[in-house]
CSV table of C-alpha atoms and ligand atoms in Angstrom, one decimal:
chain,number,residue,atom,x,y,z
A,155,UNK,CA,-23.5,178.2,-31.1
A,156,UNK,CA,-25.4,180.9,-29.2
A,157,UNK,CA,-23.9,184.4,-29.4
A,158,UNK,CA,-23.4,184.6,-25.6
A,159,UNK,CA,-20.2,183.1,-24.2
A,160,UNK,CA,-18.2,183.1,-21.0
A,161,UNK,CA,-14.4,183.2,-20.7
A,162,UNK,CA,-13.7,179.9,-18.9
A,163,UNK,CA,-10.3,179.7,-17.1
A,164,UNK,CA,-8.4,176.9,-15.4
A,165,UNK,CA,-5.6,178.5,-13.4
A,166,UNK,CA,-3.0,176.1,-12.1
A,167,UNK,CA,0.5,176.2,-10.6
A,168,UNK,CA,2.2,175.6,-14.0
A,169,UNK,CA,-0.4,176.2,-16.7
A,170,UNK,CA,-3.3,178.5,-17.4
A,171,UNK,CA,-5.9,177.2,-19.8
A,172,UNK,CA,-8.8,179.1,-21.2
A,173,UNK,CA,-11.6,179.1,-23.8
A,174,UNK,CA,-14.8,180.7,-24.8
A,175,UNK,CA,-17.7,178.6,-23.5
A,176,UNK,CA,-21.3,178.9,-24.5
A,177,UNK,CA,-24.2,178.4,-22.1
A,178,UNK,CA,-24.8,174.9,-23.3
A,179,UNK,CA,-21.1,173.9,-22.9
A,180,UNK,CA,-19.7,174.3,-26.4
A,181,UNK,CA,-16.0,175.3,-26.4
A,182,UNK,CA,-14.2,177.6,-28.8
A,183,UNK,CA,-10.8,179.3,-29.1
A,184,UNK,CA,-9.0,177.0,-26.7
A,185,UNK,CA,-5.7,178.4,-25.4
A,186,UNK,CA,-3.0,177.7,-22.9
A,187,UNK,CA,-0.1,179.7,-21.4
A,188,UNK,CA,2.5,178.9,-18.8
A,189,UNK,CA,1.8,180.8,-15.5
A,190,UNK,CA,5.4,181.3,-14.3
A,191,UNK,CA,4.6,182.1,-10.6
A,192,UNK,CA,8.3,182.6,-10.0
A,193,UNK,CA,8.0,186.0,-11.8
A,194,UNK,CA,6.0,187.4,-8.9
A,195,UNK,CA,2.4,188.5,-8.4
A,196,UNK,CA,2.3,191.6,-10.6
A,197,UNK,CA,3.7,189.8,-13.7
A,198,UNK,CA,1.5,186.7,-12.9
A,199,UNK,CA,-1.6,188.9,-12.9
A,200,UNK,CA,-0.7,190.9,-16.0
A,201,UNK,CA,-0.3,187.6,-17.9
A,202,UNK,CA,-3.6,186.4,-16.6
A,203,UNK,CA,-5.6,189.5,-17.5
A,204,UNK,CA,-3.7,189.7,-20.8
A,205,UNK,CA,-4.8,186.1,-21.5
A,206,UNK,CA,-8.4,187.0,-20.8
A,207,UNK,CA,-8.2,190.1,-23.0
A,208,UNK,CA,-6.9,188.0,-25.9
A,209,UNK,CA,-9.9,185.7,-25.5
A,210,UNK,CA,-12.2,188.7,-25.4
A,211,UNK,CA,-10.7,190.0,-28.7
A,212,UNK,CA,-11.2,186.6,-30.3
A,213,UNK,CA,-14.8,186.7,-29.2
A,214,UNK,CA,-15.3,190.1,-30.8
A,215,UNK,CA,-13.8,188.8,-34.0
A,216,UNK,CA,-16.2,185.8,-33.9
A,217,UNK,CA,-19.2,188.1,-33.2
A,218,UNK,CA,-19.7,186.6,-29.8
A,219,UNK,CA,-20.8,188.6,-26.6
A,220,UNK,CA,-18.9,188.0,-23.4
A,221,UNK,CA,-21.1,187.5,-20.3
A,222,UNK,CA,-18.2,187.3,-17.9
A,223,UNK,CA,-15.3,185.3,-16.7
A,224,UNK,CA,-15.5,182.0,-14.7
A,225,UNK,CA,-12.1,181.0,-13.3
A,226,UNK,CA,-11.1,177.8,-11.3
A,227,UNK,CA,-8.0,178.6,-9.3
A,228,UNK,CA,-5.6,176.3,-7.5
A,229,UNK,CA,-6.2,177.0,-3.8
A,230,UNK,CA,-8.8,177.5,-1.1
A,231,UNK,CA,-11.2,180.1,-2.5
A,232,UNK,CA,-13.9,181.6,-0.3
A,233,UNK,CA,-17.5,182.3,-1.5
A,234,UNK,CA,-16.6,185.8,-2.5
A,235,UNK,CA,-13.9,184.6,-4.8
A,236,UNK,CA,-10.9,185.6,-2.6
A,237,UNK,CA,-8.1,183.0,-2.6
A,238,UNK,CA,-7.5,182.3,1.1
A,239,UNK,CA,-4.7,179.9,0.9
A,240,UNK,CA,-2.9,178.3,-2.1
A,241,UNK,CA,-0.4,175.6,-1.1
A,242,UNK,CA,0.8,175.1,-4.7
A,243,UNK,CA,0.5,178.8,-5.8
A,244,UNK,CA,1.5,180.8,-2.7
A,245,UNK,CA,1.6,184.1,-4.4
A,246,UNK,CA,-2.2,184.1,-4.5
A,247,UNK,CA,-2.5,183.7,-0.7
A,248,UNK,CA,-5.2,186.1,0.6
A,249,UNK,CA,-5.6,187.7,-2.8
A,250,UNK,CA,-9.0,188.9,-4.0
A,251,UNK,CA,-8.7,187.3,-7.5
A,252,UNK,CA,-12.4,187.7,-8.3
A,253,UNK,CA,-12.3,191.4,-7.6
A,254,UNK,CA,-9.1,191.8,-9.5
A,255,UNK,CA,-10.5,190.2,-12.6
A,256,UNK,CA,-13.8,192.0,-12.3
A,257,UNK,CA,-12.1,195.4,-12.1
A,258,UNK,CA,-9.3,194.7,-14.5
A,259,UNK,CA,-11.6,193.4,-17.3
A,260,UNK,CA,-14.8,195.3,-16.4
A,261,UNK,CA,-16.8,192.1,-16.6
A,262,UNK,CA,-18.7,190.0,-14.1
A,263,UNK,CA,-16.3,187.4,-12.7
A,264,UNK,CA,-16.5,184.3,-10.6
A,265,UNK,CA,-13.5,182.5,-9.0
A,266,UNK,CA,-13.8,179.1,-7.3
A,267,UNK,CA,-11.4,176.3,-6.4
A,268,UNK,CA,-10.1,174.6,-9.5
A,269,UNK,CA,-11.0,171.0,-8.4
A,270,UNK,CA,-14.5,172.2,-7.6
A,271,UNK,CA,-14.8,173.7,-11.1
A,272,UNK,CA,-13.6,170.3,-12.6
A,273,UNK,CA,-16.2,168.4,-10.4
A,274,UNK,CA,-19.0,170.7,-11.7
A,275,UNK,CA,-17.8,170.4,-15.3
A,276,UNK,CA,-17.9,166.6,-15.0
A,277,UNK,CA,-21.3,166.8,-13.2
A,278,UNK,CA,-22.9,169.0,-16.0
A,279,UNK,CA,-21.2,167.6,-19.1
A,280,UNK,CA,-19.0,164.6,-18.3
A,281,UNK,CA,-18.5,161.4,-16.3
A,282,UNK,CA,-20.6,162.7,-13.4
A,283,UNK,CA,-23.9,163.0,-15.2
A,284,UNK,CA,-25.1,159.5,-14.1
A,285,UNK,CA,-24.5,160.2,-10.4
A,286,UNK,CA,-26.5,162.2,-7.8
A,287,UNK,CA,-23.6,162.4,-5.3
A,288,UNK,CA,-19.9,161.9,-6.2
A,289,UNK,CA,-16.4,163.0,-5.5
A,290,UNK,CA,-14.0,164.2,-8.2
A,291,UNK,CA,-10.4,163.5,-7.3
A,292,UNK,CA,-7.8,165.4,-9.3
A,293,UNK,CA,-4.4,163.9,-9.4
A,294,UNK,CA,-1.8,166.2,-10.7
A,295,UNK,CA,0.7,168.6,-9.2
A,296,UNK,CA,-1.4,168.4,-6.1
A,297,UNK,CA,-4.4,166.2,-5.1
A,298,UNK,CA,-7.7,168.2,-5.3
A,299,UNK,CA,-11.3,167.3,-4.6
A,300,UNK,CA,-14.7,168.5,-5.5
A,301,UNK,CA,-17.9,167.2,-4.0
A,302,UNK,CA,-21.3,167.0,-5.8
A,303,UNK,CA,-24.1,166.2,-3.3
A,304,UNK,CA,-27.6,165.7,-4.7
A,305,UNK,CA,-26.5,167.3,-8.0
A,306,UNK,CA,-25.2,170.5,-6.3
A,307,UNK,CA,-21.6,171.6,-5.8
A,308,UNK,CA,-20.9,171.4,-2.1
A,309,UNK,CA,-18.5,174.3,-1.3
A,310,UNK,CA,-19.1,174.2,2.5
A,311,UNK,CA,-19.9,177.1,4.8
A,312,UNK,CA,-17.1,179.4,3.4
A,313,UNK,CA,-15.9,177.6,0.3
A,314,UNK,CA,-13.2,175.4,1.8
A,315,UNK,CA,-14.9,172.0,1.3
A,316,UNK,CA,-13.7,169.0,-0.7
A,317,UNK,CA,-10.0,169.2,0.2
A,318,UNK,CA,-9.4,165.4,0.2
A,319,UNK,CA,-5.7,166.1,-0.7
A,320,UNK,CA,-5.2,167.4,2.8
A,321,UNK,CA,-6.8,164.5,4.7
A,322,UNK,CA,-4.0,163.3,7.0
A,323,UNK,CA,-3.1,159.7,6.1
A,324,UNK,CA,0.1,159.6,8.2
A,325,UNK,CA,-0.2,161.3,11.6
A,326,UNK,CA,3.4,162.6,11.5
A,327,UNK,CA,4.2,162.1,7.9
A,328,UNK,CA,5.8,164.3,5.3
A,329,UNK,CA,5.4,168.1,5.7
A,330,UNK,CA,2.8,169.7,3.4
A,331,UNK,CA,2.5,173.1,1.8
A,332,UNK,CA,-0.7,173.6,3.7
A,333,UNK,CA,1.2,173.6,7.0
A,334,UNK,CA,0.1,170.2,8.1
A,335,UNK,CA,1.9,166.8,8.0
A,336,UNK,CA,1.2,163.5,6.3
A,337,UNK,CA,-1.5,164.9,3.9
A,338,UNK,CA,-2.7,162.5,1.1
A,339,UNK,CA,-1.3,164.9,-1.4
A,340,UNK,CA,2.3,164.3,-0.2
A,341,UNK,CA,2.0,160.6,-1.2
A,342,UNK,CA,-0.4,160.5,-4.1
A,343,UNK,CA,0.3,163.6,-6.2
A,344,UNK,CA,2.8,163.6,-9.0
A,345,UNK,CA,5.4,165.0,-6.7
A,346,UNK,CA,4.3,162.6,-3.9
A,347,UNK,CA,4.8,159.6,-6.2
A,348,UNK,CA,8.2,160.9,-7.2
A,349,UNK,CA,9.2,161.2,-3.5
A,350,UNK,CA,7.8,157.6,-2.9
A,351,UNK,CA,10.0,156.4,-5.7
A,352,UNK,CA,13.1,158.2,-4.4
A,353,UNK,CA,12.6,157.0,-0.8
A,354,UNK,CA,12.0,153.4,-1.9
A,355,UNK,CA,15.3,153.2,-3.7
A,356,UNK,CA,15.1,155.4,-6.8
A,357,UNK,CA,17.5,157.9,-5.1
A,358,UNK,CA,20.2,155.2,-4.8
A,359,UNK,CA,19.9,154.5,-8.5
A,360,UNK,CA,20.7,158.1,-9.1
A,361,UNK,CA,17.6,158.5,-11.3
A,362,UNK,CA,15.4,161.6,-11.3
A,363,UNK,CA,12.3,160.5,-13.1
A,364,UNK,CA,8.9,162.4,-13.0
A,365,UNK,CA,5.7,160.6,-12.1
A,366,UNK,CA,4.9,159.8,-15.8
A,367,UNK,CA,8.3,158.3,-16.2
A,368,UNK,CA,7.8,156.3,-13.0
A,369,UNK,CA,4.5,155.1,-14.5
A,370,UNK,CA,6.2,153.8,-17.6
A,371,UNK,CA,8.9,152.1,-15.5
A,372,UNK,CA,6.1,150.5,-13.4
A,373,UNK,CA,4.4,149.2,-16.6
A,374,UNK,CA,7.7,147.7,-17.6
A,375,UNK,CA,7.7,145.8,-14.3
A,376,UNK,CA,10.2,147.9,-12.3
A,377,UNK,CA,9.6,146.8,-8.7
A,378,UNK,CA,10.5,150.2,-7.1
A,379,UNK,CA,8.2,152.1,-9.5
A,380,UNK,CA,5.4,149.6,-8.9
A,381,UNK,CA,5.8,150.0,-5.1
A,382,UNK,CA,5.8,153.8,-5.5
A,383,UNK,CA,2.4,153.6,-7.2
A,384,UNK,CA,1.1,150.9,-4.7
A,385,UNK,CA,1.9,153.2,-1.8
A,386,UNK,CA,0.0,156.1,-3.5
A,387,UNK,CA,-2.9,153.7,-4.2
A,388,UNK,CA,-2.9,152.5,-0.6
A,389,UNK,CA,-3.1,156.1,0.8
A,390,UNK,CA,-5.8,157.0,-1.8
A,391,UNK,CA,-7.8,154.0,-0.7
A,392,UNK,CA,-7.4,155.0,2.9
A,393,UNK,CA,-8.6,158.6,2.2
A,394,UNK,CA,-11.5,157.5,-0.1
A,395,UNK,CA,-12.6,154.9,2.5
A,396,UNK,CA,-12.9,157.7,5.1
A,397,UNK,CA,-14.9,159.9,2.6
A,398,UNK,CA,-17.3,157.2,1.6
A,399,UNK,CA,-17.9,156.1,5.2
A,400,UNK,CA,-18.8,159.7,5.9
A,401,UNK,CA,-20.9,160.5,2.8
A,402,UNK,CA,-21.9,157.2,1.2
A,403,UNK,CA,-21.2,158.5,-2.3
A,404,UNK,CA,-22.2,156.7,-5.6
A,405,UNK,CA,-18.9,157.4,-7.3
A,406,UNK,CA,-15.4,158.7,-7.4
A,407,UNK,CA,-14.1,160.2,-10.6
A,408,UNK,CA,-10.4,160.5,-11.2
A,409,UNK,CA,-9.3,163.5,-13.1
A,410,UNK,CA,-6.0,165.4,-13.7
A,411,UNK,CA,-2.7,164.5,-15.4
A,412,UNK,CA,-2.2,161.3,-13.4
A,413,UNK,CA,-5.7,159.9,-13.9
A,414,UNK,CA,-4.3,157.9,-16.8
A,415,UNK,CA,-2.4,155.9,-14.2
A,416,UNK,CA,-5.5,154.6,-12.5
A,417,UNK,CA,-4.7,151.1,-13.6
A,418,UNK,CA,-1.4,151.3,-11.5
A,419,UNK,CA,-3.2,152.8,-8.5
A,420,UNK,CA,-6.4,150.7,-8.5
A,421,UNK,CA,-5.2,147.3,-7.1
A,422,UNK,CA,-3.8,148.8,-3.8
A,423,UNK,CA,-6.6,151.3,-3.7
A,424,UNK,CA,-9.3,148.7,-3.9
A,425,UNK,CA,-7.6,146.5,-1.4
A,426,UNK,CA,-7.5,149.3,1.1
A,427,UNK,CA,-11.2,150.2,0.4
A,428,UNK,CA,-12.1,146.6,1.1
A,429,UNK,CA,-10.3,146.7,4.4
A,430,UNK,CA,-11.7,150.1,5.6
A,431,UNK,CA,-15.0,151.0,4.1
A,432,UNK,CA,-18.3,149.5,5.3
A,433,UNK,CA,-19.7,147.0,2.7
A,434,UNK,CA,-22.8,149.1,2.4
A,435,UNK,CA,-20.7,152.2,1.4
A,436,UNK,CA,-18.4,150.2,-0.9
A,437,UNK,CA,-20.6,147.9,-2.8
A,438,UNK,CA,-22.5,150.6,-4.8
A,439,UNK,CA,-19.4,152.8,-5.2
A,440,UNK,CA,-18.1,153.2,-8.8
A,441,UNK,CA,-14.6,154.2,-9.5
A,442,UNK,CA,-14.2,155.8,-12.9
A,443,UNK,CA,-12.0,158.1,-15.0
A,444,UNK,CA,-13.3,161.6,-15.6
A,445,UNK,CA,-14.3,162.2,-19.2
A,446,UNK,CA,-13.6,165.8,-20.1
A,447,UNK,CA,-9.9,165.9,-19.6
A,448,UNK,CA,-8.4,169.4,-19.6
A,449,UNK,CA,-11.7,171.0,-20.5
A,450,UNK,CA,-13.5,170.1,-17.3
A,451,UNK,CA,-12.4,173.0,-15.2
A,452,UNK,CA,-13.1,175.7,-17.8
A,453,UNK,CA,-16.5,174.2,-18.6
A,454,UNK,CA,-17.4,174.0,-14.9
A,455,UNK,CA,-16.2,177.5,-14.1
A,456,UNK,CA,-18.1,179.0,-17.1
A,457,UNK,CA,-21.2,177.1,-16.2
A,458,UNK,CA,-21.1,178.3,-12.6
A,459,UNK,CA,-20.7,181.9,-13.8
A,460,UNK,CA,-23.8,181.6,-16.1
A,461,UNK,CA,-25.7,180.1,-13.1
A,462,UNK,CA,-24.8,183.0,-10.9
A,463,UNK,CA,-25.7,185.6,-13.6
A,464,UNK,CA,-29.0,183.8,-14.1
A,465,UNK,CA,-29.9,184.1,-10.4
A,466,UNK,CA,-29.4,187.9,-10.4
B,186,LIG,ZN1,-1.8,169.5,3.3
């Protein structure tokens, strides 16, 4: 391993994962803590900087030099690393996280959207290496998206691109944390699938099951659980059809905690794609599982930090 590493961080609504990442994508000192946003912004930030300092001490013990911190954060992050809006982590709304990390740690820092970091990690080191242009869809607490166009991360004019989770799939559907209604995330995220299940009859059975529990019920043939996943798959197909008609991508990679349920989502998803996407946009399209699991975001964020430092 080279002596120069970045601290890579994947900061989500419930967990924060981090590691030391070399310039060629080797990972060491993998760690995870719970983020506990309910404790408020001050405590949340103290835990985050404490976590980074711990990784910095580990690097020192290993004789490694820290180049900086690359952090993927849940929310819309602008090109200066300020979190503009975080539907699943509201305490970071309008917070300059990049500046905070830079000053608090006295290190160069880069903050980008977490799903964008995952997409870039997969593009550099994972399941996206064979594609020029693809979408990474992260299915977890929310639904995130990251677009790679011609092997470059497309963040848009201000950093807000790729938000497939907030495509409206029901004009007046369920209210969303982003302020809109009927967003894909409300039907196809873990919580969305839970709500599908409850509304379809799960509530009458008096069962509170999380999305992973609903997945195992569906695999045992439970009709309500199957329909909850079919509904999520249908909305995903509707959203993806729109995106591929707009961008004619080569692939969609599924990442995040629910990507292991692709088998349950895929039948309804493909049916919807067949109904809605142009044949020319559908026939070359590959749907696949992402390959790097929980490491994708930290690898992507660290790699983008090295790229930025290299351009200076
Ligand atoms: Zn939304």
